Backbone as CSV, one residue per row, in Angstrom:
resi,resn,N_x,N_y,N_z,CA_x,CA_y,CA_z,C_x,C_y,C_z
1,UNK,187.765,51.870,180.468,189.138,52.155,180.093,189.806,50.833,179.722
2,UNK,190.200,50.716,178.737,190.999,49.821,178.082,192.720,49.671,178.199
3,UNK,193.772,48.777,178.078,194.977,48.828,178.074,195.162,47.812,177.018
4,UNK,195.798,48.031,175.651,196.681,47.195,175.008,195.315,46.831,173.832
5,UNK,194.432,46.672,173.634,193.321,46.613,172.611,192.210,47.539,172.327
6,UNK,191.749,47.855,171.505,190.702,48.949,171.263,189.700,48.038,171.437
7,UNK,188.397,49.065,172.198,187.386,48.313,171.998,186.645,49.579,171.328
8,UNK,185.588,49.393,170.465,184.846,50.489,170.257,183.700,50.594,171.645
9,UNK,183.909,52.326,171.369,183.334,53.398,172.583,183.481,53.470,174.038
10,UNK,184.801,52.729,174.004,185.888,52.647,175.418,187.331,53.424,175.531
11,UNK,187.105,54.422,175.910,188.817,54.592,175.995,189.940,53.900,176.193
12,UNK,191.346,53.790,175.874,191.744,53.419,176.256,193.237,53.738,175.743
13,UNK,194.389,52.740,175.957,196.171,53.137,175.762,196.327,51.647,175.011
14,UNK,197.034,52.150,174.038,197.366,51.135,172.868,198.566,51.395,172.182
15,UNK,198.514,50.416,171.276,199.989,50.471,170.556,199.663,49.968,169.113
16,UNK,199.988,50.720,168.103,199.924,50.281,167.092,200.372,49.229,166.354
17,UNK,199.097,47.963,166.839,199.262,46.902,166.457,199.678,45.997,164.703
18,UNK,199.292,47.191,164.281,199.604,46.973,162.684,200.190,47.525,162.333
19,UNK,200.954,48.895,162.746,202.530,49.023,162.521,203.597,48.035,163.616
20,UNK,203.338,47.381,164.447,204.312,46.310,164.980,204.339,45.335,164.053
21,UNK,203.447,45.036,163.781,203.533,43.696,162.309,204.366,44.084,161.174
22,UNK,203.990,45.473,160.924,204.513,46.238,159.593,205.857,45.553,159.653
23,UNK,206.857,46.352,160.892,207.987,46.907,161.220,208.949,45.330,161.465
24,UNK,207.856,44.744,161.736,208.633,43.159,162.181,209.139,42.947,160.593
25,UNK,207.652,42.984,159.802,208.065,42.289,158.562,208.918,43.326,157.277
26,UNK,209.322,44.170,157.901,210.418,45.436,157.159,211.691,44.834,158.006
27,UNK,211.686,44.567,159.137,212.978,44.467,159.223,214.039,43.212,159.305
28,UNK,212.812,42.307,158.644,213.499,40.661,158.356,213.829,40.938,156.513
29,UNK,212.478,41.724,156.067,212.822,41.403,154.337,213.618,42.351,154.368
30,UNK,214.031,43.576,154.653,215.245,44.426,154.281,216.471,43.633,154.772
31,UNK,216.842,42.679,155.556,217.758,42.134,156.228,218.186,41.145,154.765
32,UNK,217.596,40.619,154.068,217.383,40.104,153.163,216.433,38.738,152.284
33,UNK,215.284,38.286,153.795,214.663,37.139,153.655,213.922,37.057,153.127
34,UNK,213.368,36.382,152.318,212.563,35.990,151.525,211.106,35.447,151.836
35,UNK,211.285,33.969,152.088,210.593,33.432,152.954,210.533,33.390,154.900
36,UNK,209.612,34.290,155.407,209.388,34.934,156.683,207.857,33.987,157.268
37,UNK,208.276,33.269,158.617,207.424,32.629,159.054,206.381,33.478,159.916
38,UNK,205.221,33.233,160.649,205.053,33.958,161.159,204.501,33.173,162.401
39,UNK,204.410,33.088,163.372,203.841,32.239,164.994,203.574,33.404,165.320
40,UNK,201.939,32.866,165.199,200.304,33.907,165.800,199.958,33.398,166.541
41,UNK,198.434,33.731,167.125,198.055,33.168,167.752,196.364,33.126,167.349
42,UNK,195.854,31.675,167.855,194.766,31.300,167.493,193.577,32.160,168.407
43,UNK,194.059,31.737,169.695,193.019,32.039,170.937,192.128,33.274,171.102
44,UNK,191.449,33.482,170.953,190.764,34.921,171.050,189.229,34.684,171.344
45,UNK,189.291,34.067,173.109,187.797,34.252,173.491,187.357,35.518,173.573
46,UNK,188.004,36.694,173.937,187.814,38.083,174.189,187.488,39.063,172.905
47,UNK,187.475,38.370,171.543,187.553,39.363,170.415,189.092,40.550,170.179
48,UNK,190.198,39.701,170.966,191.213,40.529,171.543,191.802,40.551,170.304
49,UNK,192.471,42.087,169.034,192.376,42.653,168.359,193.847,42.228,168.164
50,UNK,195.292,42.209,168.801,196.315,42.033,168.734,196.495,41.254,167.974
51,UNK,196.378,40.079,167.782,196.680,39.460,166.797,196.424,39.498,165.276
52,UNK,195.077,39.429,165.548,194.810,40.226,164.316,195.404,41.280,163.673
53,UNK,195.922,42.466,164.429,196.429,43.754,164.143,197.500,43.189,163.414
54,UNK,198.482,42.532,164.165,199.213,42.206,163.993,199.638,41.688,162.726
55,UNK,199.092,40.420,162.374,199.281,39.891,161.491,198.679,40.502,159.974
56,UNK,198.079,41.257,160.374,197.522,42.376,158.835,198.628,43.091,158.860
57,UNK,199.191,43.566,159.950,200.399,44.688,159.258,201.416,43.471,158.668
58,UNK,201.291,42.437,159.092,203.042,41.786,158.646,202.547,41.154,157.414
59,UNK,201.320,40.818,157.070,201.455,40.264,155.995,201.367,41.371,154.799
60,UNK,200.183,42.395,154.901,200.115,43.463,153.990,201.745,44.247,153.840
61,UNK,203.035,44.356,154.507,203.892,44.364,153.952,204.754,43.323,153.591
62,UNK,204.108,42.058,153.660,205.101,41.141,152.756,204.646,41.441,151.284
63,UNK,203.039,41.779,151.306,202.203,41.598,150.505,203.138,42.950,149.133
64,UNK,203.443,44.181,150.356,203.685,45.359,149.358,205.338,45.196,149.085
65,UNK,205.638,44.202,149.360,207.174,43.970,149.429,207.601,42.606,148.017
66,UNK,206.158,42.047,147.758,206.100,40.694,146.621,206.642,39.623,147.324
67,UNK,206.812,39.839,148.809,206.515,38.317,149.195,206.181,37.055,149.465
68,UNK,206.122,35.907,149.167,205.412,34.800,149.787,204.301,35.138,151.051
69,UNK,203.303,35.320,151.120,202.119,35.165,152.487,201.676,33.545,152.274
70,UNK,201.843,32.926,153.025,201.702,31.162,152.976,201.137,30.482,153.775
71,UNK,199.828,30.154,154.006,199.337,29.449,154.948,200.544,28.464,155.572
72,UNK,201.453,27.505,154.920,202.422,26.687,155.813,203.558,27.935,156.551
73,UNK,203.716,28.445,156.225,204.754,29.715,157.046,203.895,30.157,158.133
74,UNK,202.723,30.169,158.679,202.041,30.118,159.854,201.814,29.165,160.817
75,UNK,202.391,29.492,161.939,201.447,28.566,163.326,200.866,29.021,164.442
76,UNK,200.555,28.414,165.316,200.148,28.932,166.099,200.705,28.961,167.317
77,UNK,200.942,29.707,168.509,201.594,29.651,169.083,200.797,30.241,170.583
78,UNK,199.548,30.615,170.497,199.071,30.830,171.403,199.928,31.443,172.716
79,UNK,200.832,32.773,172.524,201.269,33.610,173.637,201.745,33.129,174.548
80,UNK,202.731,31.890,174.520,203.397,31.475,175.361,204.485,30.524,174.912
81,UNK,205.774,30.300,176.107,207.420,29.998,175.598,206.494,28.601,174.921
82,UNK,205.898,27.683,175.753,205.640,26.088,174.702,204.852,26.508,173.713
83,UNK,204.249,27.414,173.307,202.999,27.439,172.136,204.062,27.455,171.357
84,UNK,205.381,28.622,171.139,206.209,28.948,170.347,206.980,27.959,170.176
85,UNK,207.683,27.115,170.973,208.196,25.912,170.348,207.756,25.082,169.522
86,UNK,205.864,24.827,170.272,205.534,23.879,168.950,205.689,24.368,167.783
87,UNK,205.366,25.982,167.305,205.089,26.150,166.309,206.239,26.445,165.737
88,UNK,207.420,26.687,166.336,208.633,26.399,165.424,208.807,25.137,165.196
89,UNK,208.578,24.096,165.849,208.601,23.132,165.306,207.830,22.078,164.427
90,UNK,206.997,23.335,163.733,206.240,22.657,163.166,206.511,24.003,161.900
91,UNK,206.877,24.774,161.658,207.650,25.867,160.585,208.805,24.622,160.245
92,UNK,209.635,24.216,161.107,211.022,23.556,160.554,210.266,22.444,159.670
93,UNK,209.484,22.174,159.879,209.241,20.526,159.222,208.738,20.792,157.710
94,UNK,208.442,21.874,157.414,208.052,22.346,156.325,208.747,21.806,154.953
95,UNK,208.498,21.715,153.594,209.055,21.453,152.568,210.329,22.357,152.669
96,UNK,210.117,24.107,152.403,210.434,25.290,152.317,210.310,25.840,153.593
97,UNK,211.271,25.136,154.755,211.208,26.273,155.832,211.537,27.381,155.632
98,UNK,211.013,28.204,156.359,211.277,29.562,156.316,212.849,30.235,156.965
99,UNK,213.771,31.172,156.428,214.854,31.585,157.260,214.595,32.457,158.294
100,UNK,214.122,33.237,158.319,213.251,33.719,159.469,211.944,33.826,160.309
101,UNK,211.643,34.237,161.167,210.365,33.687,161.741,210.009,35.090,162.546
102,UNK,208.861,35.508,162.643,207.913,36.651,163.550,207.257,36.382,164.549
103,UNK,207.513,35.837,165.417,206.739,35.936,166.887,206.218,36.972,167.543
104,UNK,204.671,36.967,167.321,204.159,37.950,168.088,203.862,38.465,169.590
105,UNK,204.752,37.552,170.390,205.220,37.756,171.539,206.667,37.485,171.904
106,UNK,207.124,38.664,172.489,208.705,37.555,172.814,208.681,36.323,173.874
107,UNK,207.891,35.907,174.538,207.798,34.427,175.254,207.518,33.343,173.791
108,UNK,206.855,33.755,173.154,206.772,32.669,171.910,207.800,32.928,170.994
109,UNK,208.919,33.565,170.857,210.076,34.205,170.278,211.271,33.417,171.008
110,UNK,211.484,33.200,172.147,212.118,32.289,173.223,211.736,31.441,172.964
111,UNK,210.518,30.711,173.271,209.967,29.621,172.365,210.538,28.857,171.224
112,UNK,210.453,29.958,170.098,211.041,29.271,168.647,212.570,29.373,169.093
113,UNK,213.067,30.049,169.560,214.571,29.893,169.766,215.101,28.620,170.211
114,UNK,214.303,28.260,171.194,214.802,27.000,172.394,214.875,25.529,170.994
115,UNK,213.057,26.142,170.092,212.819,24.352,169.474,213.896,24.527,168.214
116,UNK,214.466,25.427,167.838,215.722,25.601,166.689,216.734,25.154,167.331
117,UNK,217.171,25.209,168.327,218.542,24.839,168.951,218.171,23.219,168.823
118,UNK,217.052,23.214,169.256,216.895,21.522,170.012,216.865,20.605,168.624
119,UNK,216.528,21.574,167.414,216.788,20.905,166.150,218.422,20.684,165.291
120,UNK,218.418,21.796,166.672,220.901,21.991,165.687,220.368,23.056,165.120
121,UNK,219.444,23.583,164.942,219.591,24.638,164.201,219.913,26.041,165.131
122,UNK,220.933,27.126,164.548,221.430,27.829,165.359,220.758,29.085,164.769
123,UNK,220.465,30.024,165.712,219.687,31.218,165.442,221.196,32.368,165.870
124,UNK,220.871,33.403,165.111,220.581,33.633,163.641,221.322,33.053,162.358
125,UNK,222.228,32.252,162.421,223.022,31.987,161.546,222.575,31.222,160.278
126,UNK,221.305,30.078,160.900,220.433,29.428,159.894,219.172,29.862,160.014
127,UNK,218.692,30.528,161.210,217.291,30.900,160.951,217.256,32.109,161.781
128,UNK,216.519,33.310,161.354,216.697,34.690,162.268,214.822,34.642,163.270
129,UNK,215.204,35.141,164.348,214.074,34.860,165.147,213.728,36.450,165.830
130,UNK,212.572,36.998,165.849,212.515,37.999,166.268,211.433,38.096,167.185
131,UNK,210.796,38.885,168.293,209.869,38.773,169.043,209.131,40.468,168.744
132,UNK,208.024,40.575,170.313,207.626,41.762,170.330,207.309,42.207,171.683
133,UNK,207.433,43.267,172.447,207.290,43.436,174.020,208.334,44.244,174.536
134,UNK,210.133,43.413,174.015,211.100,43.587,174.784,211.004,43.140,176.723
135,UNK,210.193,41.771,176.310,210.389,41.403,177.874,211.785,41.461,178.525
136,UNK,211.371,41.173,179.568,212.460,41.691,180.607,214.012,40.341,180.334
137,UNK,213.541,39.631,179.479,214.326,38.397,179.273,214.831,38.465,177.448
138,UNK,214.487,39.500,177.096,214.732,39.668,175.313,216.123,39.660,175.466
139,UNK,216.569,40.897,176.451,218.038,41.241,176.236,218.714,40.216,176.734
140,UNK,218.940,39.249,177.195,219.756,38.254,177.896,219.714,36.960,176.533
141,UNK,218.104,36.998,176.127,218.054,36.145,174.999,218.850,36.466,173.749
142,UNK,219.321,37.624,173.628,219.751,38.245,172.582,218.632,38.950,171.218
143,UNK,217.646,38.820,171.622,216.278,39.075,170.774,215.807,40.197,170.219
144,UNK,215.879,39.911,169.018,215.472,41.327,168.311,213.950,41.262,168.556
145,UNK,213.506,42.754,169.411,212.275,42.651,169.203,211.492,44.370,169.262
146,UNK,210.295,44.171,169.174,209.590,45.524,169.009,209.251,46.386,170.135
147,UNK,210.020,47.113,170.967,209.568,47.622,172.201,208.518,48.329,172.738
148,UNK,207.919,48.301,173.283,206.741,48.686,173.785,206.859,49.194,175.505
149,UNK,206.530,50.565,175.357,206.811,50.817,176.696,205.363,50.356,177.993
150,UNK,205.335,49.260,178.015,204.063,48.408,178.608,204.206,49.963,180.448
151,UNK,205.110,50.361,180.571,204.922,50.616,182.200,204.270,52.178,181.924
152,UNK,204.114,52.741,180.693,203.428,53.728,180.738,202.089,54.075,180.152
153,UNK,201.551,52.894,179.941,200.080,52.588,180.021,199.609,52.434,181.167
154,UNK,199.511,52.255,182.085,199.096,52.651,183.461,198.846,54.054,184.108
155,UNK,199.855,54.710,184.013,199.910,55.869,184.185,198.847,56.731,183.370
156,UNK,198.997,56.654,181.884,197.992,57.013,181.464,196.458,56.700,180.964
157,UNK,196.322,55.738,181.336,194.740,55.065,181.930,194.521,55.498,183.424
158,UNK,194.815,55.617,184.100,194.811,56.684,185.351,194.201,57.885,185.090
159,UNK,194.953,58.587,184.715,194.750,59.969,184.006,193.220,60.032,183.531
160,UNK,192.924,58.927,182.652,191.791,59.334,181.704,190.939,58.532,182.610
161,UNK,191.065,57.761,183.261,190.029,57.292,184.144,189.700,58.073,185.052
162,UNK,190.492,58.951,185.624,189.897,60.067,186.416,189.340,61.340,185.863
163,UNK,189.862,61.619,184.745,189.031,62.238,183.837,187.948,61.828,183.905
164,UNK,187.163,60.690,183.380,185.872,60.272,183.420,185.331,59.897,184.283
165,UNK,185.947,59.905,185.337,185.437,59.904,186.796,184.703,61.444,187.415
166,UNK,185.537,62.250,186.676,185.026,63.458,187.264,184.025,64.264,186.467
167,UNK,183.865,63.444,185.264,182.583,63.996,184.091,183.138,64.484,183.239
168,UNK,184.715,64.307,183.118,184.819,65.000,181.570,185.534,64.273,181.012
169,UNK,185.091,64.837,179.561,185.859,63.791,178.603,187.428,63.803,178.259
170,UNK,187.752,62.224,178.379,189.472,62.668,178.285,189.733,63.692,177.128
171,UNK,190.617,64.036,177.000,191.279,64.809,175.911,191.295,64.009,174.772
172,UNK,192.112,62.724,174.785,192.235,62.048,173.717,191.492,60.544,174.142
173,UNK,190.338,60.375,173.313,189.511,58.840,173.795,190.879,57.453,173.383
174,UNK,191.480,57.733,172.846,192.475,56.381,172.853,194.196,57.146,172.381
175,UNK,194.983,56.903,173.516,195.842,57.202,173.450,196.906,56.085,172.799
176,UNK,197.645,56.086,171.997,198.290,55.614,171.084,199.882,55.704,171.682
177,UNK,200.417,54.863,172.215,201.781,55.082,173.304,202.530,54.284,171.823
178,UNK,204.011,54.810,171.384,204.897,54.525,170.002,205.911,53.551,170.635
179,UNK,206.207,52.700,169.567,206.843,51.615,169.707,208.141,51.520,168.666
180,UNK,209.333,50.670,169.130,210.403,51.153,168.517,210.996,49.943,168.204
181,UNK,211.979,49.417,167.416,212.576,48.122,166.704,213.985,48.288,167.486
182,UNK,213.957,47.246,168.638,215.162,46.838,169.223,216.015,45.747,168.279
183,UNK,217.065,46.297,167.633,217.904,45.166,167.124,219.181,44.431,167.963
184,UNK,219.145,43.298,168.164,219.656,42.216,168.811,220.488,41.220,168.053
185,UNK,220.840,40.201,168.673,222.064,39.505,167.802,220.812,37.879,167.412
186,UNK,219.571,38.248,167.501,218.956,36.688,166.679,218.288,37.064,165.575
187,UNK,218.467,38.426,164.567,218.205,38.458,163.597,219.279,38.990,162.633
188,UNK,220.107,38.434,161.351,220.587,38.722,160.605,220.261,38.200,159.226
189,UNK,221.178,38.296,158.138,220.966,37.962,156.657,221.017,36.524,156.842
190,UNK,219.677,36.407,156.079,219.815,34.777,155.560,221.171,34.114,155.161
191,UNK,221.142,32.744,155.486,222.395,32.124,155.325,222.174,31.641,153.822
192,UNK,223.997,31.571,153.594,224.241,31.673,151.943,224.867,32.975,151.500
């Protein structure tokens, strides 16, 4: 039984990792941005699928949107508040920084927030910052991000683990738990 990545011929509770990318990158270019950064992550001793997911949905709709996809509009940020600072601070230094930015975690979303301030730069007003999770610290951050109901994947990996505990097959081999676009006060229209 799996939680949060597919593995093939494992059950498990997931979230549609490539509509969270999608939805990130729909709701910075409808906002009006152009150029959209993105802080991924490199690390993947596990073959762990999230990121990846991820970043195929956000770029394939910059892609269906005629956006910039830019190797310099990427960093890395490796799933945590310092990974995300570096890599905002290494988006700002850019020729063409980007006005907004996609963090695929909200700890690396906090992250880019903290290294924009520490530059003068004020979020959202010069740069819009968005995360994904809705950690327990988004709403205080003010953070637009992608919610994910993380406390009811448990419950239902339970379920199907006792299912296959008792010899039968779950009902559904990977349950797909839906995720929703929290809007917050660190993403608005590009400045200008």
């Amino acid at each position: 039984m799996t939680t949060g990545t597919k593995i093939t011929g494992f059950p498990g509770v997931v979230i549609d990792n490539v509509l969270v990318g999608s939805d990130a990158a729909a709701h910075l270019a409808d906002l009006g941005h152009q150029r959209i950064g993105l802080i991924a992550s490199e690390y993947d001793p596990l073959s762990f699928t999230v990121p990846h997911d991820r970043r195929l949905g956000f770029e394939t709709e910059l892609r269906r949107r005629r956006l910039p996809v830019e190797a310099c509009l990427v960093a890395a940020g490796n799933f945590s508040v310092e990974g995300g600072s570096e890599a905002m601070q290494h988006l700002l230094t850019q020729p063409e920084p980007p006005t907004a930015v996609f963090a695929m975690s909200d700890e690396m979303a906090i992250g880019a927030i903290h290294a924009a301030r520490a530059a003068g730069i004020e979020t959202p007003a010069r740069i819009s910052v968005m995360g994904v999770d809705d950690h327990e610290l988004s709403e205080p951050f003010g953070l637009t991000t992608i919610h994910q109901s993380v406390d009811r994947h448990g419950p239902i990996a339970a379920r199907r683990l006792l299912e296959l505990l008792a010899g039968r097959e779950p009902c559904e081999p990977t349950t797909v738990v839906p995720t929703r676009l929290v809007i917050r006060a660190s993403t608005a229209p590009p400045p200008g």
